[in-house]
Amino acid sequence: MMPLLTTKGLSRSFGGLRAVDGVDFALMPGEIRAVIGPNGAGKTTFVSLVSGRIQPSSGMIVFDGADITNLPAYARVRLGVAYTFQITSVFANLSAYDNVALPVQRTLTDGRSKGAVHTGVMAALERTGLADRADMPAGQLSYGHQRLLEVAMGLALKPRLLILDEPTQGLADSEIDNFIELVREIADSATVLLIEHNMPVVMRLADRITVFNAGRILAEGTPEQIRANAAVQDAYLGTTHG
Amino acid sequence: MKDASPAKPYALHLGVIALLFGLSFVLPEYHHGLLARIMVLAVFAMGYNLLFGYVGLLSLGHAMFFSAGLYGAGLAVIHLGWSVPAAFAAGLACGALLALVIGLLALRTSGVAFMIVTMMFAQVFYLVILYFAAWTGGDQGMVVPQPMRVLVLGSTSLDLTNPTVRYMSALALFSIVLLISLAIVRSGYGRVLVAIRENEERTKMLGYDTFSNKLAAVVISGSICAASGAAYALLFGYVGSSFASVQYSILPLLWVLLGGAATTLGPLIGTLFMYYVIDVASGYTSAYLLIVGIALILLVLFFPRGILGSIRQRWLGWLP
Ligand SMILES: Nc1ncnc2c1ncn2[C@@H]1O[C@H](COP(=O)(O)OP(=O)(O)OP(=O)(O)O)[C@@H](O)[C@H]1O
Ligand SMILES: [Mg+2]
């Protein structure tokens, strides 16, 4: 099977700092892949390169067999690469409804009747449990709900690859269970790349785990392999989440 | 704005149009003429508001789009002897084309740079008008001869210099542009424009080509302003370079700020308010600009979102 996403020698420096340093990465269709690593390891920078938010210093990104390295971000979204922000970035002054309507109306191909937009928006809000807050300005939602709104916006893009950057940050434990269900549902129709610090969530969801450290891939494998990996223990699990 | 029932906003806007229609029959001559002018200039303000209020792009050069319509229509009548509809179309086309070119160049910048770039282009446009004085009349401007300002529709001909015809023509243009603005603002496209204003980077990450969307907004905005200019030339018969000066780039900004940026009716309210404050103040004192200045400062202090913007914020959340 051909990978959905591949990167070859992907690098990005900020000044002298090699935030992402020669990363070779492959992601199979249908997978739930978790990316973990200590703060500052380069996880957000890596997925920002994939989504096109920032440009690489060198290297190449292939999505579904096509070289997308030089495509602008919006065109990558149209190919099916959706990104939800680590730092919540909903439209604070617009209602939750409008936030989701933006991606919904763009993906509708069968005419943009208001009825079709409405159905799509409410479906995405219901899946994330926000339907009863549709009319609230997004900025007035609790932090956890803003995170869920981000996910709803990503979902509404009907992506083939959904990148979630620390989606459970700020969620209550009760919300996390629902969230895990939601990601499993999403994975039925999309490939998921999940950056996550919460190890129980990672262990329950991921098919495979990639560990970043200092801009490079330190290890990659099934949750069991990663748990047993001594280098990972040293770099990450043992120190920050012991 | 949710996909709520459109009844209320449409009823309100049709009500405003009906009110303006009715006023034509009761207003004394002086106010009748003034209101016709205000409606045409409110169209200018509506065009400006689309870009400034909804997309958040502050241009200091919109006088060039108004004058593109003004001169496009005026020159077509005076030098080419075109009919009123053809001249109006010429003005509109000049504005649309100019907006396309300016948009392609100026949208490479944003923020303060966008303000400066649009102002510079407008200044160039102004100087070009002065330079080609042989055709444009230079700083004297030109009068569109009265016999040419007749709209022939089949067997009837309407004299645009007749006060009632002029008022109704201004109202027709105003109504069309008002309803177009309302439709744009309530559409999916309007939602994208607001999203660009709120957070352009995020909008890109939802798959929108924000440059193209902004360019379309500049062209629509420029075309509406040109329609206002073309109507001004044909209805009031004067084509002058002062309309291309920087003052006429700042006026629509003031009108929109006063009435309420990003409200559909704000441009009318702001234009109306400003004209009547000047009108009343100049009746009392020759230092009327001082009074206008004080009125502006008070408004900004107590209604920072403009008249309609504040009303929407405090009482009528559904206002488009
Ligand atoms: N725009 C930027 N300019 C300069 N340095 C940056 C920029 N973005 C990231 N960095 C640096 O690059 C390194 C990698 O940052 P990145 O945000 O990718 O880490 P991360 O793995 O996502 O961390 P976290 O777990 O805290 O989210 C850090 O040292 C960070 O300070
Ligand atoms: Mg990060």
Short mmCIF file of C-alpha atoms in Angstrom, two decimals, chain A:
data_model
loop_
_atom_site.label_atom_id
_atom_site.label_comp_id
_atom_site.label_asym_id
_atom_site.label_seq_id
_atom_site.Cartn_x
_atom_site.Cartn_y
_atom_site.Cartn_z
CA MET A 1 0.00 0.00 0.00
CA MET A 2 1.22 3.49 -0.83
CA PRO A 3 1.66 5.89 2.08
CA LEU A 4 -0.79 8.81 2.22
CA LEU A 5 1.90 11.15 3.43
CA THR A 6 5.68 10.98 3.11
CA THR A 7 8.36 13.49 4.01
CA LYS A 8 11.97 13.21 2.87
CA GLY A 9 14.76 15.06 4.63
CA LEU A 10 12.27 17.65 5.85
CA SER A 11 14.04 20.46 7.72
CA ARG A 12 13.26 23.86 9.11
CA SER A 13 15.60 26.14 11.01
CA PHE A 14 14.77 29.24 13.00
CA GLY A 15 17.97 31.25 13.02
CA GLY A 16 20.54 28.73 14.20
CA LEU A 17 17.97 26.41 15.76
CA ARG A 18 17.14 23.27 13.74
CA ALA A 19 13.55 22.90 14.90
CA VAL A 20 12.93 20.09 12.40
CA ASP A 21 16.05 18.33 11.20
CA GLY A 22 16.03 15.94 8.24
CA VAL A 23 12.82 14.08 9.04
CA ASP A 24 11.90 11.05 6.92
CA PHE A 25 8.35 10.10 7.76
CA ALA A 26 5.63 7.93 6.25
CA LEU A 27 1.98 7.62 7.18
CA MET A 28 -0.34 4.88 5.88
CA PRO A 29 -3.94 5.59 4.92
CA GLY A 30 -6.45 4.87 7.69
CA GLU A 31 -3.85 4.95 10.44
CA ILE A 32 -4.12 6.80 13.73
CA ARG A 33 -0.58 7.98 14.31
CA ALA A 34 0.44 9.70 17.51
CA VAL A 35 3.42 12.05 17.62
CA ILE A 36 4.93 12.54 21.04
CA GLY A 37 8.06 14.20 22.37
CA PRO A 38 9.22 16.72 24.95
CA ASN A 39 8.36 20.41 24.75
CA GLY A 40 10.24 22.08 21.96
CA ALA A 41 10.95 18.78 20.16
CA GLY A 42 9.63 20.21 16.89
CA LYS A 43 6.25 18.47 16.70
CA THR A 44 4.22 21.58 15.94
CA THR A 45 6.83 22.80 13.50
CA PHE A 46 6.76 19.44 11.73
CA VAL A 47 2.99 19.42 11.22
CA SER A 48 3.06 23.10 10.28
CA LEU A 49 5.41 22.18 7.45
CA VAL A 50 3.04 19.42 6.36
CA SER A 51 0.03 21.74 6.43
CA GLY A 52 1.89 24.53 4.64
CA ARG A 53 1.62 27.11 7.41
CA ILE A 54 5.38 27.51 7.26
CA GLN A 55 7.89 26.80 4.51
CA PRO A 56 10.65 24.20 4.88
CA SER A 57 14.31 25.15 4.72
CA SER A 58 14.85 21.95 2.73
CA GLY A 59 13.27 18.59 2.05
CA MET A 60 10.16 17.34 0.35
CA ILE A 61 6.55 16.53 1.23
CA VAL A 62 4.48 14.06 -0.80
CA PHE A 63 0.73 13.70 -0.25
CA ASP A 64 -1.15 10.93 -2.00
CA GLY A 65 1.63 10.52 -4.55
CA ALA A 66 1.90 14.24 -5.43
CA ASP A 67 4.71 16.58 -4.41
CA ILE A 68 3.01 19.32 -2.38
CA THR A 69 6.17 20.98 -1.06
CA ASN A 70 5.52 24.20 -2.97
CA LEU A 71 1.74 24.32 -2.72
CA PRO A 72 0.22 27.17 -0.68
CA ALA A 73 -1.55 26.12 2.51
CA TYR A 74 -5.08 26.71 1.20
CA ALA A 75 -4.45 24.41 -1.76
CA ARG A 76 -3.24 21.65 0.56
CA VAL A 77 -6.43 22.00 2.59
CA ARG A 78 -8.36 21.55 -0.62
CA LEU A 79 -6.43 18.33 -1.30
CA GLY A 80 -7.58 17.08 2.08
CA VAL A 81 -4.93 18.09 4.63
CA ALA A 82 -6.69 19.70 7.58
CA TYR A 83 -4.89 21.21 10.54
CA THR A 84 -6.29 22.09 13.94
CA PHE A 85 -4.24 24.61 15.83
CA GLN A 86 -2.40 23.91 19.07
CA ILE A 87 -2.96 27.47 20.16
CA THR A 88 -6.70 27.79 19.88
CA SER A 89 -7.42 29.91 16.89
CA VAL A 90 -11.16 29.98 16.42
CA PHE A 91 -12.85 33.15 15.16
CA ALA A 92 -13.60 34.60 18.58
CA ASN A 93 -16.12 37.20 17.43
CA LEU A 94 -18.10 34.84 15.23
CA SER A 95 -20.65 32.38 16.55
CA ALA A 96 -19.71 28.72 16.89
CA TYR A 97 -22.15 28.17 14.02
CA ASP A 98 -20.32 30.56 11.71
CA ASN A 99 -16.96 29.10 12.65
CA VAL A 100 -18.09 25.71 11.39
CA ALA A 101 -20.11 27.11 8.49
CA LEU A 102 -16.89 28.44 6.95
CA PRO A 103 -15.37 25.00 6.32
CA VAL A 104 -18.75 23.42 5.59
CA GLN A 105 -19.74 25.85 2.85
CA ARG A 106 -16.40 25.41 1.14
CA THR A 107 -16.57 21.64 0.96
CA LEU A 108 -20.15 21.57 -0.32
CA THR A 109 -20.04 20.83 -4.00
CA ASP A 110 -23.75 20.35 -4.57
CA GLY A 111 -24.65 24.04 -4.52
CA ARG A 112 -24.34 26.06 -1.37
CA SER A 113 -27.96 26.18 -0.37
CA LYS A 114 -28.42 27.47 3.14
CA GLY A 115 -30.23 24.25 4.00
CA ALA A 116 -27.23 22.11 3.08
CA VAL A 117 -24.88 24.37 5.03
CA HIS A 118 -27.17 24.22 8.03
CA THR A 119 -27.32 20.42 7.97
CA GLY A 120 -23.56 20.12 7.67
CA VAL A 121 -22.85 22.62 10.43
CA MET A 122 -25.25 21.06 12.89
CA ALA A 123 -23.88 17.59 12.14
CA ALA A 124 -20.32 18.72 12.94
CA LEU A 125 -21.45 20.56 16.07
CA GLU A 126 -23.42 17.54 17.25
CA ARG A 127 -20.49 15.21 16.77
CA THR A 128 -18.39 17.43 19.02
CA GLY A 129 -21.19 18.02 21.52
CA LEU A 130 -21.48 21.74 20.81
CA ALA A 131 -24.87 21.83 19.12
CA ASP A 132 -26.59 23.63 21.98
CA ARG A 133 -23.94 26.35 21.88
CA ALA A 134 -24.24 27.09 18.17
CA ASP A 135 -25.22 30.73 18.66
CA MET A 136 -22.58 31.61 21.24
CA PRO A 137 -19.65 33.74 20.12
CA ALA A 138 -16.73 31.32 19.96
CA GLY A 139 -14.66 33.57 22.21
CA GLN A 140 -17.16 33.07 25.04
CA LEU A 141 -16.93 29.27 24.95
CA SER A 142 -14.86 27.60 27.66
CA TYR A 143 -11.32 26.73 26.66
CA GLY A 144 -12.17 23.05 26.33
CA HIS A 145 -15.13 23.83 24.11
CA GLN A 146 -12.97 26.03 21.94
CA ARG A 147 -10.66 23.04 21.49
CA LEU A 148 -13.67 20.96 20.44
CA LEU A 149 -14.76 23.70 18.08
CA GLU A 150 -11.35 23.49 16.45
CA VAL A 151 -11.93 19.78 15.96
CA ALA A 152 -15.41 20.44 14.57
CA MET A 153 -13.93 22.87 12.05
CA GLY A 154 -11.33 20.28 11.06
CA LEU A 155 -14.01 17.63 10.70
CA ALA A 156 -16.17 19.89 8.60
CA LEU A 157 -13.39 20.12 6.04
CA LYS A 158 -14.01 16.41 5.31
CA PRO A 159 -10.26 15.84 5.37
CA ARG A 160 -8.33 12.81 4.20
CA LEU A 161 -5.61 13.64 6.70
CA LEU A 162 -6.64 15.34 9.92
CA ILE A 163 -3.80 16.78 11.97
CA LEU A 164 -4.72 17.40 15.61
CA ASP A 165 -2.21 19.39 17.64
CA GLU A 166 -2.78 18.62 21.33
CA PRO A 167 -6.56 18.51 21.09
CA THR A 168 -7.16 17.29 24.65
CA GLN A 169 -5.32 20.15 26.30
CA GLY A 170 -7.83 21.83 28.60
CA LEU A 171 -10.47 19.11 28.35
CA ALA A 172 -11.99 17.67 31.51
CA ASP A 173 -11.54 13.92 32.09
CA SER A 174 -15.19 13.29 31.27
CA GLU A 175 -14.78 15.11 27.96
CA ILE A 176 -11.68 13.11 27.11
CA ASP A 177 -13.62 9.84 26.89
CA ASN A 178 -16.01 11.37 24.38
CA PHE A 179 -13.09 12.79 22.53
CA ILE A 180 -11.44 9.38 22.16
CA GLU A 181 -14.69 8.02 20.73
CA LEU A 182 -14.81 10.93 18.32
CA VAL A 183 -11.29 10.36 17.03
CA ARG A 184 -12.09 6.67 16.47
CA GLU A 185 -15.11 7.70 14.42
CA ILE A 186 -13.07 10.18 12.42
CA ALA A 187 -10.51 7.48 11.72
CA ASP A 188 -13.14 5.46 9.86
CA SER A 189 -13.05 7.97 7.04
CA ALA A 190 -9.73 9.78 7.51
CA THR A 191 -6.14 9.27 8.50
CA VAL A 192 -5.31 10.95 11.80
CA LEU A 193 -2.03 12.49 12.87
CA LEU A 194 -2.32 13.29 16.54
CA ILE A 195 0.16 15.27 18.58
CA GLU A 196 -0.59 14.50 22.19
CA HIS A 197 1.05 14.83 25.59
CA ASN A 198 -1.58 12.84 27.45
CA MET A 199 -0.06 9.33 27.40
CA PRO A 200 -3.20 7.37 28.34
CA VAL A 201 -4.97 8.97 25.37
CA VAL A 202 -2.05 8.11 23.11
CA MET A 203 -1.94 4.51 24.30
CA ARG A 204 -5.67 4.03 23.80
CA LEU A 205 -5.87 5.60 20.36
CA ALA A 206 -2.66 5.20 18.41
CA ASP A 207 -1.96 2.41 15.95
CA ARG A 208 1.63 3.57 15.85
CA ILE A 209 3.66 6.20 17.69
CA THR A 210 6.44 8.44 16.42
CA VAL A 211 8.71 10.01 19.04
CA PHE A 212 10.35 13.34 18.27
CA ASN A 213 13.33 14.72 20.09
CA ALA A 214 15.40 17.79 19.21
CA GLY A 215 13.94 18.00 15.72
CA ARG A 216 14.56 14.38 14.80
CA ILE A 217 12.64 11.14 14.95
CA LEU A 218 13.99 9.26 17.94
CA ALA A 219 11.85 6.14 17.64
CA GLU A 220 8.80 4.78 15.92
CA GLY A 221 6.63 1.71 16.59
CA THR A 222 3.51 0.27 18.13
CA PRO A 223 2.47 1.54 21.56
CA GLU A 224 3.99 -1.59 23.17
CA GLN A 225 7.32 -1.14 21.39
CA ILE A 226 7.48 2.52 22.37
CA ARG A 227 6.63 1.76 25.97
CA ALA A 228 9.48 -0.74 26.06
CA ASN A 229 12.01 1.49 24.30
CA ALA A 230 14.78 2.57 26.65
CA ALA A 231 15.83 5.63 24.67
CA VAL A 232 12.27 6.92 24.74
CA GLN A 233 12.11 6.31 28.44
CA ASP A 234 15.12 8.51 28.90
CA ALA A 235 14.16 11.27 26.54
CA TYR A 236 10.54 11.59 27.37
CA LEU A 237 8.37 9.15 29.21
CA GLY A 238 10.61 8.74 32.19
CA THR A 239 11.26 12.42 32.69
CA THR A 240 8.12 14.33 31.86
CA HIS A 241 5.39 11.81 32.44
CA GLY A 242 6.94 9.42 34.90
#
